[in-house]
Amino acid sequence: MKWRSLEQASLDTDARSLREIFVERRALIAKYVPAETQAVHERAIADLKQQRLAANILSVGSKSPEFCLKDHNGKSLSSSDLLTKRRLVLCFIRGRWCPFCVAQMEAMNLILPEIEQAGASLAAVSPQTVQQSFFMRDQHKLRFSLLSDAGNQVARQFGLTYRVPDEQRAVYQRAFVNLPFVNGNDSWELPIPATYILDHDGTVLYACANEDYTERPEPSDIVRLLANQSGT
């Protein structure tokens, strides 16, 4: 399913800001999702914030771990491949089942030419299987690599992983969000959403993560950061 407004459903791209799109999604959730279900998600987010998970992620100035993951076509891509002579915008997302991840990826896709013009490339990492990444890229016409992080091994090295609490897990199961199937394991682990800019040597130039999956950095801000860093 594509989460778009009726007004936008017939358009190939949604040129609104990500903040505007997220406001719409929150409004739809508030209108159609039962209050008790919303409360479960709110408690899960509050618990993660209490743990200060986002405060302990891989930070600016650190060296990112080296990794090798399969992309949406099953091709192995290493971090050195992705960083060859270019900076890398690396987005950690939950998966194709998350409307906020979908919106962020579509918005990043829209500004991909600007990211490349600023001398960087773009890739997204999620725990979903290669097949699920292929479906996501095809359905949403994404033009960048979707990498499958089996078991959240890379996300764990970035300090992003958590286990879905039991009451939220029950909500997902009732809503047919089958994470063991989508992710290919029964760990019920996810990354908190995060966006990084890595220099070509793997140094973290920018890091932004949020325990609240309904909050993501504005893509245009990422482009501005890239331009400022390159001195353009």
Short mmCIF file of N, CA and C in Angstrom, two decimals, residues 12-83:
data_model
loop_
_atom_site.label_atom_id
_atom_site.label_comp_id
_atom_site.label_asym_id
_atom_site.label_seq_id
_atom_site.Cartn_x
_atom_site.Cartn_y
_atom_site.Cartn_z
N ASP A 12 2.94 11.30 -9.77
CA ASP A 12 4.10 10.43 -9.71
C ASP A 12 5.00 10.76 -8.53
N THR A 13 5.04 12.03 -8.13
CA THR A 13 5.87 12.45 -7.02
C THR A 13 5.08 13.37 -6.10
N ASP A 14 5.50 13.41 -4.86
CA ASP A 14 4.87 14.27 -3.86
C ASP A 14 5.91 15.31 -3.46
N ALA A 15 5.71 16.54 -3.90
CA ALA A 15 6.72 17.58 -3.71
C ALA A 15 6.58 18.34 -2.40
N ARG A 16 5.63 17.93 -1.57
CA ARG A 16 5.51 18.59 -0.27
C ARG A 16 6.71 18.27 0.61
N SER A 17 6.92 19.09 1.64
CA SER A 17 7.99 18.79 2.58
C SER A 17 7.65 17.51 3.34
N LEU A 18 8.68 16.84 3.83
CA LEU A 18 8.44 15.62 4.60
C LEU A 18 7.64 15.93 5.85
N ARG A 19 7.85 17.10 6.43
CA ARG A 19 7.08 17.48 7.62
C ARG A 19 5.59 17.52 7.31
N GLU A 20 5.23 18.09 6.17
CA GLU A 20 3.83 18.16 5.77
C GLU A 20 3.23 16.78 5.54
N ILE A 21 4.00 15.92 4.91
CA ILE A 21 3.53 14.56 4.65
C ILE A 21 3.32 13.80 5.96
N PHE A 22 4.25 13.99 6.89
CA PHE A 22 4.12 13.31 8.18
C PHE A 22 2.93 13.84 8.97
N VAL A 23 2.67 15.12 8.87
CA VAL A 23 1.48 15.68 9.54
C VAL A 23 0.22 14.99 9.02
N GLU A 24 0.17 14.80 7.71
CA GLU A 24 -0.98 14.12 7.12
C GLU A 24 -1.10 12.68 7.62
N ARG A 25 0.01 11.97 7.68
CA ARG A 25 -0.03 10.59 8.15
C ARG A 25 -0.46 10.50 9.60
N ARG A 26 0.05 11.40 10.43
CA ARG A 26 -0.36 11.40 11.83
C ARG A 26 -1.86 11.67 11.96
N ALA A 27 -2.36 12.57 11.13
CA ALA A 27 -3.79 12.89 11.16
C ALA A 27 -4.63 11.67 10.76
N LEU A 28 -4.18 10.94 9.75
CA LEU A 28 -4.89 9.73 9.32
C LEU A 28 -4.88 8.67 10.42
N ILE A 29 -3.72 8.53 11.07
CA ILE A 29 -3.62 7.56 12.16
C ILE A 29 -4.55 7.96 13.31
N ALA A 30 -4.54 9.25 13.65
CA ALA A 30 -5.40 9.72 14.74
C ALA A 30 -6.88 9.49 14.42
N LYS A 31 -7.21 9.57 13.14
CA LYS A 31 -8.61 9.42 12.74
C LYS A 31 -9.06 7.97 12.66
N TYR A 32 -8.19 7.10 12.16
CA TYR A 32 -8.62 5.74 11.83
C TYR A 32 -8.09 4.64 12.76
N VAL A 33 -7.01 4.90 13.47
CA VAL A 33 -6.43 3.87 14.34
C VAL A 33 -7.06 3.99 15.73
N PRO A 34 -7.51 2.87 16.30
CA PRO A 34 -8.14 2.93 17.63
C PRO A 34 -7.23 3.58 18.67
N ALA A 35 -7.85 4.32 19.58
CA ALA A 35 -7.09 5.07 20.57
C ALA A 35 -6.20 4.16 21.41
N GLU A 36 -6.70 2.96 21.75
CA GLU A 36 -5.89 2.06 22.58
C GLU A 36 -4.65 1.58 21.82
N THR A 37 -4.77 1.44 20.51
CA THR A 37 -3.60 1.05 19.69
C THR A 37 -2.59 2.19 19.63
N GLN A 38 -3.08 3.40 19.44
CA GLN A 38 -2.19 4.56 19.44
C GLN A 38 -1.44 4.67 20.76
N ALA A 39 -2.15 4.37 21.85
CA ALA A 39 -1.53 4.46 23.17
C ALA A 39 -0.39 3.46 23.33
N VAL A 40 -0.53 2.28 22.74
CA VAL A 40 0.53 1.28 22.79
C VAL A 40 1.79 1.81 22.11
N HIS A 41 1.62 2.39 20.92
CA HIS A 41 2.78 2.93 20.19
C HIS A 41 3.40 4.10 20.95
N GLU A 42 2.58 4.92 21.55
CA GLU A 42 3.09 6.06 22.32
C GLU A 42 3.89 5.59 23.52
N ARG A 43 3.43 4.53 24.18
CA ARG A 43 4.18 4.00 25.33
C ARG A 43 5.51 3.40 24.88
N ALA A 44 5.49 2.73 23.74
CA ALA A 44 6.74 2.14 23.23
C ALA A 44 7.77 3.23 22.93
N ILE A 45 7.32 4.32 22.30
CA ILE A 45 8.22 5.43 22.00
C ILE A 45 8.73 6.07 23.28
N ALA A 46 7.84 6.28 24.24
CA ALA A 46 8.23 6.90 25.51
C ALA A 46 9.27 6.05 26.24
N ASP A 47 9.10 4.73 26.18
CA ASP A 47 10.06 3.84 26.83
C ASP A 47 11.43 3.93 26.17
N LEU A 48 11.46 4.00 24.84
CA LEU A 48 12.74 4.13 24.15
C LEU A 48 13.41 5.46 24.48
N LYS A 49 12.61 6.52 24.56
CA LYS A 49 13.16 7.82 24.91
C LYS A 49 13.73 7.80 26.33
N GLN A 50 13.05 7.08 27.22
CA GLN A 50 13.55 6.98 28.60
C GLN A 50 14.89 6.26 28.63
N GLN A 51 15.07 5.32 27.71
CA GLN A 51 16.34 4.61 27.61
C GLN A 51 17.43 5.46 26.96
N ARG A 52 17.05 6.59 26.38
CA ARG A 52 17.98 7.50 25.71
C ARG A 52 18.79 6.76 24.63
N LEU A 53 18.08 5.96 23.86
CA LEU A 53 18.74 5.17 22.82
C LEU A 53 19.41 6.08 21.79
N ALA A 54 18.72 7.14 21.37
CA ALA A 54 19.27 8.02 20.34
C ALA A 54 20.51 8.79 20.81
N ALA A 55 20.65 8.93 22.12
CA ALA A 55 21.80 9.67 22.65
C ALA A 55 23.09 8.85 22.60
N ASN A 56 22.96 7.56 22.34
CA ASN A 56 24.13 6.69 22.40
C ASN A 56 24.46 6.04 21.06
N ILE A 57 23.99 6.66 19.97
CA ILE A 57 24.30 6.11 18.65
C ILE A 57 25.72 6.48 18.24
N LEU A 58 26.21 5.86 17.18
CA LEU A 58 27.51 6.24 16.63
C LEU A 58 27.47 7.73 16.29
N SER A 59 28.41 8.48 16.82
CA SER A 59 28.30 9.93 16.79
C SER A 59 29.25 10.57 15.79
N VAL A 60 29.06 11.86 15.58
CA VAL A 60 29.89 12.65 14.66
C VAL A 60 31.35 12.56 15.10
N GLY A 61 32.22 12.34 14.12
CA GLY A 61 33.65 12.21 14.40
C GLY A 61 34.11 10.78 14.53
N SER A 62 33.15 9.85 14.77
CA SER A 62 33.49 8.43 14.86
C SER A 62 33.73 7.86 13.48
N LYS A 63 34.37 6.71 13.43
CA LYS A 63 34.53 5.97 12.17
C LYS A 63 33.41 4.92 12.09
N SER A 64 32.72 4.90 10.99
CA SER A 64 31.67 3.92 10.81
C SER A 64 32.28 2.53 10.63
N PRO A 65 31.59 1.51 11.10
CA PRO A 65 32.11 0.15 10.91
C PRO A 65 32.07 -0.24 9.43
N GLU A 66 33.00 -1.07 9.04
CA GLU A 66 32.95 -1.60 7.68
C GLU A 66 31.88 -2.68 7.61
N PHE A 67 31.19 -2.75 6.49
CA PHE A 67 30.14 -3.75 6.36
C PHE A 67 30.00 -4.18 4.91
N CYS A 68 29.35 -5.31 4.74
CA CYS A 68 29.02 -5.81 3.40
C CYS A 68 27.63 -6.41 3.48
N LEU A 69 26.70 -5.83 2.73
CA LEU A 69 25.30 -6.25 2.77
C LEU A 69 24.80 -6.52 1.36
N LYS A 70 23.74 -7.28 1.26
CA LYS A 70 23.12 -7.53 -0.04
C LYS A 70 22.10 -6.44 -0.35
N ASP A 71 22.11 -5.99 -1.60
CA ASP A 71 21.14 -4.98 -2.00
C ASP A 71 19.84 -5.65 -2.45
N HIS A 72 18.94 -4.84 -2.97
CA HIS A 72 17.61 -5.30 -3.38
C HIS A 72 17.65 -6.35 -4.49
N ASN A 73 18.76 -6.44 -5.19
CA ASN A 73 18.91 -7.45 -6.23
C ASN A 73 19.73 -8.66 -5.77
N GLY A 74 20.09 -8.68 -4.50
CA GLY A 74 20.90 -9.77 -3.98
C GLY A 74 22.38 -9.62 -4.23
N LYS A 75 22.81 -8.47 -4.75
CA LYS A 75 24.22 -8.20 -5.01
C LYS A 75 24.89 -7.69 -3.74
N SER A 76 26.06 -8.22 -3.42
CA SER A 76 26.79 -7.77 -2.24
C SER A 76 27.42 -6.40 -2.49
N LEU A 77 27.17 -5.49 -1.56
CA LEU A 77 27.76 -4.15 -1.62
C LEU A 77 28.47 -3.90 -0.30
N SER A 78 29.72 -3.50 -0.39
CA SER A 78 30.48 -3.20 0.82
C SER A 78 30.46 -1.70 1.08
N SER A 79 30.78 -1.34 2.31
CA SER A 79 30.86 0.08 2.65
C SER A 79 31.94 0.77 1.83
N SER A 80 33.02 0.06 1.54
CA SER A 80 34.08 0.67 0.72
C SER A 80 33.59 0.91 -0.70
N ASP A 81 32.74 0.01 -1.22
CA ASP A 81 32.15 0.24 -2.54
C ASP A 81 31.31 1.52 -2.54
N LEU A 82 30.52 1.67 -1.50
CA LEU A 82 29.60 2.81 -1.43
C LEU A 82 30.32 4.13 -1.19
N LEU A 83 31.49 4.05 -0.57
CA LEU A 83 32.20 5.28 -0.20
C LEU A 83 33.32 5.64 -1.16
#
